[in-house]
PDB file of C-alpha atoms and ligand atoms in Angstrom:
ATOM      1  CA  MET A 130      -0.196   0.069  -0.305  1.00 59.00           C
ATOM      2  CA  SER A 131       1.440   3.339  -0.967  1.00 70.00           C
ATOM      3  CA  ASP A 132       2.122   5.826   1.972  1.00 82.00           C
ATOM      4  CA  PRO A 133      -0.641   7.967   2.488  1.00 88.00           C
ATOM      5  CA  ALA A 134      -1.214  11.885   1.236  1.00 98.00           C
ATOM      6  CA  VAL A 135       0.058  13.790   4.354  1.00 98.00           C
ATOM      7  CA  ALA A 136      -1.511  17.571   5.399  1.00 99.00           C
ATOM      8  CA  LEU A 137      -0.623  20.109   8.231  1.00 99.00           C
ATOM      9  CA  VAL A 138      -2.598  22.155   9.873  1.00 99.00           C
ATOM     10  CA  THR A 139      -2.561  24.585  11.406  1.00 99.00           C
ATOM     11  CA  GLY A 140      -4.109  26.728  14.125  1.00 99.00           C
ATOM     12  CA  ALA A 141      -4.910  22.800  15.076  1.00 99.00           C
ATOM     13  CA  GLY A 142      -5.573  22.375  18.467  1.00 98.00           C
ATOM     14  CA  SER A 143      -8.645  24.816  18.713  1.00 98.00           C
ATOM     15  CA  GLY A 144     -12.152  25.456  16.453  1.00 98.00           C
ATOM     16  CA  ILE A 145     -11.887  25.617  13.075  1.00 99.00           C
ATOM     17  CA  GLY A 146      -8.164  24.020  12.476  1.00 99.00           C
ATOM     18  CA  ARG A 147      -9.360  21.381  15.094  1.00 99.00           C
ATOM     19  CA  ALA A 148     -12.940  20.466  13.128  1.00 99.00           C
ATOM     20  CA  ILE A 149     -10.471  19.793   9.597  1.00 99.00           C
ATOM     21  CA  ALA A 150      -7.653  18.176  10.450  1.00 99.00           C
ATOM     22  CA  ARG A 151     -10.574  15.780  12.376  1.00 98.00           C
ATOM     23  CA  ARG A 152     -11.258  15.872   8.750  1.00 98.00           C
ATOM     24  CA  LEU A 153      -8.357  16.237   6.383  1.00 98.00           C
ATOM     25  CA  ALA A 154      -7.776  12.347   8.761  1.00 98.00           C
ATOM     26  CA  ASP A 155      -9.768  10.176   6.622  1.00 96.00           C
ATOM     27  CA  GLU A 156      -7.678  10.784   4.180  1.00 97.00           C
ATOM     28  CA  TYR A 157      -4.690  12.432   5.154  1.00 98.00           C
ATOM     29  CA  ALA A 158      -1.475  11.049   7.378  1.00 98.00           C
ATOM     30  CA  VAL A 159      -2.256  14.902   9.017  1.00 98.00           C
ATOM     31  CA  VAL A 160       0.378  17.400  11.121  1.00 99.00           C
ATOM     32  CA  VAL A 161      -1.662  19.016  13.450  1.00 99.00           C
ATOM     33  CA  ASN A 162       0.303  22.794  14.110  1.00 99.00           C
ATOM     34  CA  ASP A 163      -0.970  24.903  16.976  1.00 99.00           C
ATOM     35  CA  VAL A 164       1.688  28.043  18.924  1.00 98.00           C
ATOM     36  CA  ASP A 165      -0.791  26.194  22.210  1.00 98.00           C
ATOM     37  CA  ALA A 166       1.665  22.407  22.158  1.00 98.00           C
ATOM     38  CA  GLU A 167      -1.323  20.967  24.259  1.00 98.00           C
ATOM     39  CA  ALA A 168      -4.384  21.947  22.229  1.00 98.00           C
ATOM     40  CA  ALA A 169      -2.507  20.465  19.613  1.00 99.00           C
ATOM     41  CA  THR A 170      -1.562  16.736  20.908  1.00 99.00           C
ATOM     42  CA  GLU A 171      -5.415  16.572  22.387  1.00 98.00           C
ATOM     43  CA  THR A 172      -6.497  16.804  18.499  1.00 99.00           C
ATOM     44  CA  ALA A 173      -3.751  14.589  17.512  1.00 99.00           C
ATOM     45  CA  VAL A 174      -4.331  12.340  20.361  1.00 99.00           C
ATOM     46  CA  GLU A 175      -8.475  12.897  18.884  1.00 98.00           C
ATOM     47  CA  ILE A 176      -7.378  11.517  15.690  1.00 98.00           C
ATOM     48  CA  GLU A 177      -4.799   8.871  16.600  1.00 98.00           C
ATOM     49  CA  GLN A 178      -8.286   7.563  18.430  1.00 98.00           C
ATOM     50  CA  ASP A 179     -10.432   6.785  15.771  1.00 98.00           C
ATOM     51  CA  GLY A 180      -7.381   5.609  13.837  1.00 98.00           C
ATOM     52  CA  GLY A 181      -6.158   8.246  12.366  1.00 98.00           C
ATOM     53  CA  ASP A 182      -2.552   8.914  11.559  1.00 98.00           C
ATOM     54  CA  ALA A 183      -1.742  12.432  13.476  1.00 98.00           C
ATOM     55  CA  THR A 184       1.979  14.129  14.372  1.00 98.00           C
ATOM     56  CA  ALA A 185       0.752  17.194  16.975  1.00 99.00           C
ATOM     57  CA  ILE A 186       3.714  19.994  15.714  1.00 99.00           C
ATOM     58  CA  GLU A 187       3.780  23.113  17.835  1.00 98.00           C
ATOM     59  CA  ALA A 188       4.871  26.652  16.558  1.00 99.00           C
ATOM     60  CA  ASP A 189       4.469  30.085  15.942  1.00 99.00           C
ATOM     61  CA  VAL A 190       3.374  30.860  12.108  1.00 98.00           C
ATOM     62  CA  ALA A 191       4.542  34.386  13.049  1.00 98.00           C
ATOM     63  CA  ASP A 192       8.099  33.378  13.804  1.00 98.00           C
ATOM     64  CA  HIS A 193      10.151  32.540  10.190  1.00 98.00           C
ATOM     65  CA  ASP A 194      12.394  30.198  12.880  1.00 98.00           C
ATOM     66  CA  ALA A 195       9.652  28.573  13.620  1.00 98.00           C
ATOM     67  CA  VAL A 196       7.867  27.256  10.501  1.00 99.00           C
ATOM     68  CA  ASP A 197      11.150  26.819   9.503  1.00 98.00           C
ATOM     69  CA  ASP A 198      11.414  23.994  11.948  1.00 98.00           C
ATOM     70  CA  LEU A 199       7.899  23.110  11.492  1.00 98.00           C
ATOM     71  CA  VAL A 200       8.541  21.953   8.022  1.00 98.00           C
ATOM     72  CA  ASP A 201      11.229  20.786   8.695  1.00 98.00           C
ATOM     73  CA  ARG A 202       9.632  18.194  11.542  1.00 98.00           C
ATOM     74  CA  THR A 203       7.565  17.701   8.509  1.00 98.00           C
ATOM     75  CA  LEU A 204       9.138  16.640   6.477  1.00 98.00           C
ATOM     76  CA  ASP A 205      11.569  14.154   8.843  1.00 98.00           C
ATOM     77  CA  ALA A 206       9.010  12.118  10.169  1.00 98.00           C
ATOM     78  CA  TYR A 207       6.384  12.403   6.892  1.00 98.00           C
ATOM     79  CA  GLY A 208       9.195  13.000   3.858  1.00 97.00           C
ATOM     80  CA  ARG A 209       6.486  15.356   1.322  1.00 97.00           C
ATOM     81  CA  ILE A 210       3.639  17.762   2.249  1.00 98.00           C
ATOM     82  CA  ASP A 211       0.725  17.286  -0.011  1.00 98.00           C
ATOM     83  CA  LEU A 212      -1.702  19.557   1.505  1.00 99.00           C
ATOM     84  CA  LEU A 213      -1.227  22.957   3.720  1.00 99.00           C
ATOM     85  CA  VAL A 214      -4.563  24.700   5.439  1.00 99.00           C
ATOM     86  CA  ASN A 215      -3.717  27.604   7.016  1.00 99.00           C
ATOM     87  CA  ASN A 216      -5.697  28.131   9.274  1.00 99.00           C
ATOM     88  CA  ALA A 217      -4.023  29.554  12.949  1.00 99.00           C
ATOM     89  CA  GLY A 218      -5.498  32.775  13.128  1.00 98.00           C
ATOM     90  CA  ILE A 219      -6.454  35.732  15.970  1.00 98.00           C
ATOM     91  CA  GLU A 220      -9.162  38.297  16.671  1.00 98.00           C
ATOM     92  CA  THR A 221      -8.753  41.516  19.022  1.00 98.00           C
ATOM     93  CA  VAL A 222     -11.516  44.409  18.922  1.00 98.00           C
ATOM     94  CA  TYR A 223      -9.579  47.534  19.036  1.00 98.00           C
ATOM     95  CA  PRO A 224     -11.492  51.540  17.673  1.00 98.00           C
ATOM     96  CA  PHE A 225     -10.205  52.482  14.860  1.00 98.00           C
ATOM     97  CA  THR A 226      -9.211  55.499  16.657  1.00 98.00           C
ATOM     98  CA  ASP A 227      -6.907  53.454  19.397  1.00 98.00           C
ATOM     99  CA  LEU A 228      -5.972  50.911  17.721  1.00 98.00           C
ATOM    100  CA  PRO A 229      -2.032  50.327  19.472  1.00 98.00           C
ATOM    101  CA  GLU A 230       0.908  49.866  16.962  1.00 98.00           C
ATOM    102  CA  ALA A 231       1.709  46.630  18.269  1.00 98.00           C
ATOM    103  CA  GLU A 232      -1.729  45.114  17.676  1.00 98.00           C
ATOM    104  CA  TRP A 233      -1.834  46.135  14.455  1.00 98.00           C
ATOM    105  CA  ASP A 234       1.468  44.496  13.954  1.00 98.00           C
ATOM    106  CA  ARG A 235       0.338  40.959  15.854  1.00 98.00           C
ATOM    107  CA  VAL A 236      -2.436  40.282  14.479  1.00 98.00           C
ATOM    108  CA  HIS A 237      -1.068  40.780  10.566  1.00 98.00           C
ATOM    109  CA  ASP A 238       1.916  38.797  12.206  1.00 99.00           C
ATOM    110  CA  VAL A 239      -0.652  35.787  12.888  1.00 98.00           C
ATOM    111  CA  ASN A 240      -2.829  36.088  10.640  1.00 98.00           C
ATOM    112  CA  LEU A 241      -1.402  37.167   6.568  1.00 99.00           C
ATOM    113  CA  LYS A 242       2.707  36.950   6.903  1.00 99.00           C
ATOM    114  CA  GLY A 243       2.303  33.153   9.044  1.00 98.00           C
ATOM    115  CA  GLN A 244       0.338  32.514   5.651  1.00 99.00           C
ATOM    116  CA  PHE A 245       3.013  33.726   4.149  1.00 99.00           C
ATOM    117  CA  LEU A 246       5.859  31.802   5.867  1.00 99.00           C
ATOM    118  CA  LEU A 247       3.911  28.353   5.362  1.00 98.00           C
ATOM    119  CA  SER A 248       3.268  28.886   2.565  1.00 99.00           C
ATOM    120  CA  GLN A 249       6.316  29.991   0.993  1.00 98.00           C
ATOM    121  CA  ARG A 250       8.442  26.945   2.461  1.00 98.00           C
ATOM    122  CA  VAL A 251       5.427  24.341   2.014  1.00 99.00           C
ATOM    123  CA  ALA A 252       5.215  26.007  -1.149  1.00 99.00           C
ATOM    124  CA  ASN A 253       9.143  25.537  -2.793  1.00 98.00           C
ATOM    125  CA  GLU A 254       9.291  21.769  -0.952  1.00 98.00           C
ATOM    126  CA  MET A 255       6.199  20.936  -3.542  1.00 98.00           C
ATOM    127  CA  ILE A 256       8.140  22.375  -6.409  1.00 98.00           C
ATOM    128  CA  ASP A 257      11.430  20.451  -4.784  1.00 98.00           C
ATOM    129  CA  ARG A 258       9.495  17.369  -4.638  1.00 97.00           C
ATOM    130  CA  ASP A 259       7.328  17.129  -7.953  1.00 98.00           C
ATOM    131  CA  VAL A 260       4.140  17.669  -5.932  1.00 98.00           C
ATOM    132  CA  ALA A 261       1.184  18.623  -7.442  1.00 98.00           C
ATOM    133  CA  GLY A 262      -0.282  19.831  -4.136  1.00 98.00           C
ATOM    134  CA  ASP A 263      -3.180  22.249  -2.678  1.00 98.00           C
ATOM    135  CA  ILE A 264      -2.942  25.276  -0.323  1.00 99.00           C
ATOM    136  CA  VAL A 265      -6.066  27.061   1.362  1.00 99.00           C
ATOM    137  CA  ASN A 266      -5.983  29.375   3.461  1.00 99.00           C
ATOM    138  CA  VAL A 267      -8.539  29.899   6.433  1.00 99.00           C
ATOM    139  CA  SER A 268      -9.879  33.968   5.528  1.00 98.00           C
ATOM    140  CA  SER A 269     -13.235  35.587   6.387  1.00 98.00           C
ATOM    141  CA  VAL A 270     -16.176  37.036   5.391  1.00 98.00           C
ATOM    142  CA  HIS A 271     -13.951  40.192   6.356  1.00 98.00           C
ATOM    143  CA  ASP A 272     -11.806  39.948   3.251  1.00 98.00           C
ATOM    144  CA  VAL A 273     -13.871  42.090   1.524  1.00 98.00           C
ATOM    145  CA  LEU A 274     -16.650  42.925   4.216  1.00 98.00           C
ATOM    146  CA  PRO A 275     -16.261  45.829   6.318  1.00 97.00           C
ATOM    147  CA  ARG A 276     -17.359  46.417   9.719  1.00 97.00           C
ATOM    148  CA  THR A 277     -15.790  48.954  12.537  1.00 97.00           C
ATOM    149  CA  GLU A 278     -13.600  47.878  15.033  1.00 98.00           C
ATOM    150  CA  LYS A 279     -12.009  45.493  13.544  1.00 98.00           C
ATOM    151  CA  ILE A 280      -9.440  47.519  10.868  1.00 98.00           C
ATOM    152  CA  HIS A 281      -5.907  45.276  11.758  1.00 98.00           C
ATOM    153  CA  TYR A 282      -8.140  41.873  11.545  1.00 98.00           C
ATOM    154  CA  ASP A 283      -9.922  42.826   8.341  1.00 98.00           C
ATOM    155  CA  THR A 284      -7.281  44.372   6.759  1.00 98.00           C
ATOM    156  CA  ALA A 285      -5.239  41.063   7.465  1.00 99.00           C
ATOM    157  CA  LYS A 286      -7.496  38.833   6.026  1.00 98.00           C
ATOM    158  CA  ALA A 287      -8.502  41.398   2.935  1.00 98.00           C
ATOM    159  CA  GLY A 288      -4.673  40.165   2.340  1.00 99.00           C
ATOM    160  CA  VAL A 289      -5.442  36.817   2.909  1.00 99.00           C
ATOM    161  CA  LEU A 290      -6.886  37.187  -0.298  1.00 99.00           C
ATOM    162  CA  MET A 291      -4.683  38.582  -2.284  1.00 98.00           C
ATOM    163  CA  LEU A 292      -2.087  36.064  -1.287  1.00 99.00           C
ATOM    164  CA  THR A 293      -4.954  33.340  -2.133  1.00 99.00           C
ATOM    165  CA  LYS A 294      -4.958  34.778  -5.736  1.00 98.00           C
ATOM    166  CA  ASP A 295      -1.262  36.204  -6.017  1.00 99.00           C
ATOM    167  CA  MET A 296       0.743  33.115  -4.917  1.00 99.00           C
ATOM    168  CA  ALA A 297      -2.442  30.659  -7.633  1.00 99.00           C
ATOM    169  CA  LEU A 298      -1.130  32.595 -10.811  1.00 98.00           C
ATOM    170  CA  GLU A 299       2.152  32.063  -9.190  1.00 98.00           C
ATOM    171  CA  LEU A 300       2.137  28.388  -8.538  1.00 99.00           C
ATOM    172  CA  ALA A 301      -0.405  27.185 -11.136  1.00 98.00           C
ATOM    173  CA  GLU A 302       2.827  26.161 -14.146  1.00 98.00           C
ATOM    174  CA  HIS A 303       3.883  23.495 -10.719  1.00 98.00           C
ATOM    175  CA  GLY A 304       0.185  22.592 -10.459  1.00 98.00           C
ATOM    176  CA  ILE A 305      -0.123  23.528  -7.945  1.00 99.00           C
ATOM    177  CA  SER A 306      -3.812  25.388  -6.253  1.00 98.00           C
ATOM    178  CA  VAL A 307      -4.357  28.021  -3.396  1.00 99.00           C
ATOM    179  CA  ASN A 308      -7.816  28.635  -2.386  1.00 99.00           C
ATOM    180  CA  CYS A 309      -9.347  30.177   0.474  1.00 99.00           C
ATOM    181  CA  VAL A 310     -12.457  29.486   2.212  1.00 99.00           C
ATOM    182  CA  ALA A 311     -13.978  32.524   3.980  1.00 99.00           C
ATOM    183  CA  PRO A 312     -15.697  31.652   7.774  1.00 98.00           C
ATOM    184  CA  GLY A 313     -19.128  34.122   8.090  1.00 98.00           C
ATOM    185  CA  ALA A 314     -20.276  33.230  12.359  1.00 98.00           C
ATOM    186  CA  ILE A 315     -18.795  30.089  13.738  1.00 98.00           C
ATOM    187  CA  GLU A 316     -19.350  28.243  16.638  1.00 98.00           C
ATOM    188  CA  THR A 317     -15.442  27.781  17.788  1.00 98.00           C
ATOM    189  CA  PRO A 318     -13.374  29.461  21.690  1.00 97.00           C
ATOM    190  CA  MET A 319     -12.925  32.865  19.441  1.00 97.00           C
ATOM    191  CA  ASN A 320     -16.876  33.514  19.878  1.00 97.00           C
ATOM    192  CA  ALA A 321     -16.487  32.899  23.266  1.00 96.00           C
ATOM    193  CA  GLU A 322     -18.475  35.998  24.372  1.00 95.00           C
ATOM    194  CA  LEU A 323     -20.650  36.260  21.808  1.00 96.00           C
ATOM    195  CA  LEU A 324     -21.228  32.346  23.174  1.00 97.00           C
ATOM    196  CA  ASP A 325     -21.624  32.656  26.620  1.00 97.00           C
ATOM    197  CA  ASP A 326     -24.572  35.357  26.182  1.00 97.00           C
ATOM    198  CA  PRO A 327     -28.117  33.791  24.894  1.00 97.00           C
ATOM    199  CA  ASP A 328     -29.020  37.181  23.884  1.00 97.00           C
ATOM    200  CA  GLU A 329     -25.713  37.557  21.625  1.00 97.00           C
ATOM    201  CA  ILE A 330     -26.831  34.852  19.978  1.00 97.00           C
ATOM    202  CA  GLU A 331     -30.407  35.608  18.505  1.00 98.00           C
ATOM    203  CA  ARG A 332     -29.066  39.096  17.575  1.00 97.00           C
ATOM    204  CA  MET A 333     -26.617  36.833  14.828  1.00 97.00           C
ATOM    205  CA  ASN A 334     -28.520  34.351  14.273  1.00 98.00           C
ATOM    206  CA  GLU A 335     -31.211  37.343  12.995  1.00 97.00           C
ATOM    207  CA  ARG A 336     -29.082  38.623  11.174  1.00 97.00           C
ATOM    208  CA  ILE A 337     -27.565  35.629   9.158  1.00 98.00           C
ATOM    209  CA  PRO A 338     -30.376  35.294   6.006  1.00 98.00           C
ATOM    210  CA  TRP A 339     -29.679  30.746   7.398  1.00 98.00           C
ATOM    211  CA  GLY A 340     -30.689  31.302  10.738  1.00 98.00           C
ATOM    212  CA  ARG A 341     -27.948  30.066  12.963  1.00 98.00           C
ATOM    213  CA  MET A 342     -23.963  30.119  12.893  1.00 98.00           C
ATOM    214  CA  GLY A 343     -22.149  27.804  11.021  1.00 98.00           C
ATOM    215  CA  LYS A 344     -20.691  24.169  13.188  1.00 98.00           C
ATOM    216  CA  PRO A 345     -16.156  24.527  12.416  1.00 98.00           C
ATOM    217  CA  GLU A 346     -17.091  20.937  10.595  1.00 98.00           C
ATOM    218  CA  GLU A 347     -19.317  22.802   8.194  1.00 99.00           C
ATOM    219  CA  ILE A 348     -15.975  24.752   7.057  1.00 99.00           C
ATOM    220  CA  ALA A 349     -13.934  21.574   7.149  1.00 99.00           C
ATOM    221  CA  ASP A 350     -16.274  20.911   5.124  1.00 98.00           C
ATOM    222  CA  ALA A 351     -15.559  23.070   2.233  1.00 99.00           C
ATOM    223  CA  VAL A 352     -11.584  22.677   2.823  1.00 99.00           C
ATOM    224  CA  ALA A 353     -11.962  19.229   2.533  1.00 98.00           C
ATOM    225  CA  PHE A 354     -13.564  20.029  -1.392  1.00 98.00           C
ATOM    226  CA  LEU A 355     -10.965  22.002  -2.587  1.00 98.00           C
ATOM    227  CA  ALA A 356      -8.342  19.980  -1.792  1.00 98.00           C
ATOM    228  CA  SER A 357     -10.719  17.295  -3.410  1.00 98.00           C
ATOM    229  CA  GLN A 358     -10.626  15.378  -7.007  1.00 97.00           C
ATOM    230  CA  ASP A 359     -13.847  17.038  -7.166  1.00 98.00           C
ATOM    231  CA  ALA A 360     -11.886  20.574  -7.655  1.00 98.00           C
ATOM    232  CA  THR A 361      -9.412  19.874  -9.885  1.00 98.00           C
ATOM    233  CA  TYR A 362     -10.193  22.763 -11.919  1.00 98.00           C
ATOM    234  CA  VAL A 363     -10.476  24.776  -9.263  1.00 98.00           C
ATOM    235  CA  THR A 364      -7.037  27.530  -8.428  1.00 99.00           C
ATOM    236  CA  GLY A 365      -7.548  31.254  -6.915  1.00 98.00           C
ATOM    237  CA  SER A 366     -10.966  31.174  -5.796  1.00 98.00           C
ATOM    238  CA  ARG A 367     -12.706  32.448  -2.583  1.00 98.00           C
ATOM    239  CA  LEU A 368     -15.392  29.834  -1.537  1.00 98.00           C
ATOM    240  CA  CYS A 369     -17.240  32.369   1.037  1.00 98.00           C
ATOM    241  CA  VAL A 370     -18.877  29.578   3.874  1.00 98.00           C
ATOM    242  CA  ASP A 371     -21.228  32.085   6.357  1.00 98.00           C
ATOM    243  CA  GLY A 372     -25.639  30.357   5.962  1.00 98.00           C
ATOM    244  CA  GLY A 373     -26.042  33.988   3.403  1.00 98.00           C
ATOM    245  CA  LEU A 374     -24.652  36.055   5.938  1.00 97.00           C
ATOM    246  CA  SER A 375     -22.798  38.066   3.231  1.00 97.00           C
ATOM    247  CA  LEU A 376     -25.856  38.684   0.946  1.00 96.00           C
ATOM    248  CA  ASP A 377     -27.342  41.298   3.101  1.00 85.00           C
ATOM    249  CA  PRO A 378     -24.352  42.116   5.970  1.00 76.00           C
TER     250      PRO A 378
HETATM  251  P1  NAP B1365     -10.008  30.024  18.007  1.00 77.20           P
HETATM  252  O1  NAP B1365     -10.925  28.952  18.335  1.00 77.20           O
HETATM  253  O2  NAP B1365      -9.452  31.146  18.553  1.00 77.20           O
HETATM  254  O3  NAP B1365      -8.714  28.348  17.046  1.00 77.20           O
HETATM  255  C1  NAP B1365      -7.316  29.501  16.133  1.00 77.20           C
HETATM  256  C2  NAP B1365      -6.179  28.323  16.636  1.00 77.20           C
HETATM  257  O4  NAP B1365      -5.411  28.902  16.476  1.00 77.20           O
HETATM  258  C3  NAP B1365      -5.662  27.929  18.511  1.00 77.20           C
HETATM  259  O5  NAP B1365      -5.849  26.785  18.935  1.00 77.20           O
HETATM  260  C4  NAP B1365      -4.431  29.524  18.085  1.00 77.20           C
HETATM  261  O6  NAP B1365      -4.253  29.353  19.808  1.00 77.20           O
HETATM  262  C5  NAP B1365      -3.862  29.016  17.123  1.00 77.20           C
HETATM  263  N1  NAP B1365      -2.852  30.120  17.117  1.00 77.20           N
HETATM  264  C6  NAP B1365      -2.765  31.076  17.742  1.00 77.20           C
HETATM  265  N2  NAP B1365      -2.140  32.150  17.227  1.00 77.20           N
HETATM  266  C7  NAP B1365      -1.212  30.753  16.624  1.00 77.20           C
HETATM  267  C8  NAP B1365      -0.104  31.408  16.078  1.00 77.20           C
HETATM  268  N3  NAP B1365       0.423  31.959  16.062  1.00 77.20           N
HETATM  269  N4  NAP B1365       0.810  29.939  15.369  1.00 77.20           N
HETATM  270  C9  NAP B1365      -0.168  29.118  15.852  1.00 77.20           C
HETATM  271  N5  NAP B1365      -1.865  29.176  16.301  1.00 77.20           N
HETATM  272  C10 NAP B1365      -1.480  29.744  16.516  1.00 77.20           C
HETATM  273  O7  NAP B1365     -10.125  30.334  16.256  1.00 77.20           O
HETATM  274  P2  NAP B1365     -11.526  29.836  15.392  1.00 77.20           P
HETATM  275  O8  NAP B1365     -12.737  30.430  15.330  1.00 77.20           O
HETATM  276  O9  NAP B1365     -11.262  28.678  15.264  1.00 77.20           O
HETATM  277  O10 NAP B1365     -10.825  29.902  13.690  1.00 77.20           O
HETATM  278  C11 NAP B1365      -9.651  30.096  12.912  1.00 77.20           C
HETATM  279  C12 NAP B1365      -9.566  30.598  12.036  1.00 77.20           C
HETATM  280  O11 NAP B1365     -11.056  30.698  11.634  1.00 77.20           O
HETATM  281  C13 NAP B1365      -8.363  32.108  12.267  1.00 77.20           C
HETATM  282  O12 NAP B1365      -8.198  32.303  10.973  1.00 77.20           O
HETATM  283  C14 NAP B1365      -9.756  32.533  12.115  1.00 77.20           C
HETATM  284  O13 NAP B1365      -9.730  34.395  11.656  1.00 77.20           O
HETATM  285  C15 NAP B1365     -11.138  32.123  11.716  1.00 77.20           C
HETATM  286  N6  NAP B1365     -12.172  32.370  11.060  1.00 77.20           N
HETATM  287  C16 NAP B1365     -13.241  32.644  12.353  1.00 77.20           C
HETATM  288  C17 NAP B1365     -14.144  32.878  11.947  1.00 77.20           C
HETATM  289  C18 NAP B1365     -15.043  32.930  13.060  1.00 77.20           C
HETATM  290  O14 NAP B1365     -16.542  33.114  12.819  1.00 77.20           O
HETATM  291  N7  NAP B1365     -15.525  31.656  14.095  1.00 77.20           N
HETATM  292  C19 NAP B1365     -15.248  33.948  11.444  1.00 77.20           C
HETATM  293  C20 NAP B1365     -14.546  34.031  10.015  1.00 77.20           C
HETATM  294  C21 NAP B1365     -12.532  33.405   9.961  1.00 77.20           C
HETATM  295  P3  NAP B1365      -4.652  29.878  21.227  1.00 77.20           P
HETATM  296  O15 NAP B1365      -6.488  29.709  21.890  1.00 77.20           O
HETATM  297  O16 NAP B1365      -3.874  29.874  22.117  1.00 77.20           O
HETATM  298  O17 NAP B1365      -4.402  31.370  21.232  1.00 77.20           O
END
């Protein structure tokens, strides 16, 4: 039997990333990355308990050396990377007029520079090994939809959208597809405050044509689709998964 394909998923110790790692484990050996080592290990253990093959590797995707170490260790363990899912992200709330420069940098470093660093290194490894692989970036409906108090996050996600399109153009000659998934409001720890408040949940649900927030598994299905044999002619695309939220924001 041939070796399984290998997927590297960042921020996979929680929420959407964990759901993606678990979903992909049906078809891939999965490297579960997170900045939180314990959380990454928990996801890897869940996958192993379900009969999958997973390795947890702690790394901060915003740190160039840590990214190199993450890819080196992935290649040491599995010898190749077929799919990269750039999912790690952080979100904070500041009015534009009060946003500290350091917070702008931190949110951009994790949400945008991290995707650049990892994609560049992984794309080069794919090219060197002649792997016509896939890269899926996790963006947000707010990569194009403006709102208040999240200008640092939303501009980073807008960057992810253009990173996706430009990488897709440059990597097409190597057969590497690059796409992004733009989630709406999803039930994850990132929305813990909202999820703790029934009134807030109701207000959010009223804004969503589908009448409810999304589940992390619904984002994972979209990522799996973009990496699958059902999407062999799809590159540079943005798949919005939001229950219609962005149709009438
Ligand atoms: P989450 O539950 O907070 O999970 C994000 C994971 O990424 C956490 O385990 C986090 O660790 C980890 N992480 C943070 N910084 C990292 C770094 N520098 N390197 C590696 N891992 C890091 O959030 P989520 O809702 O699943 O979000 C996943 C992605 O979806 C993010 O890119 C987010 O922007 C995007 N998204 C989410 C929603 C939503 O409604 N939830 C909507 C649109 C887009 P710590 O917990 O230790 O920080």
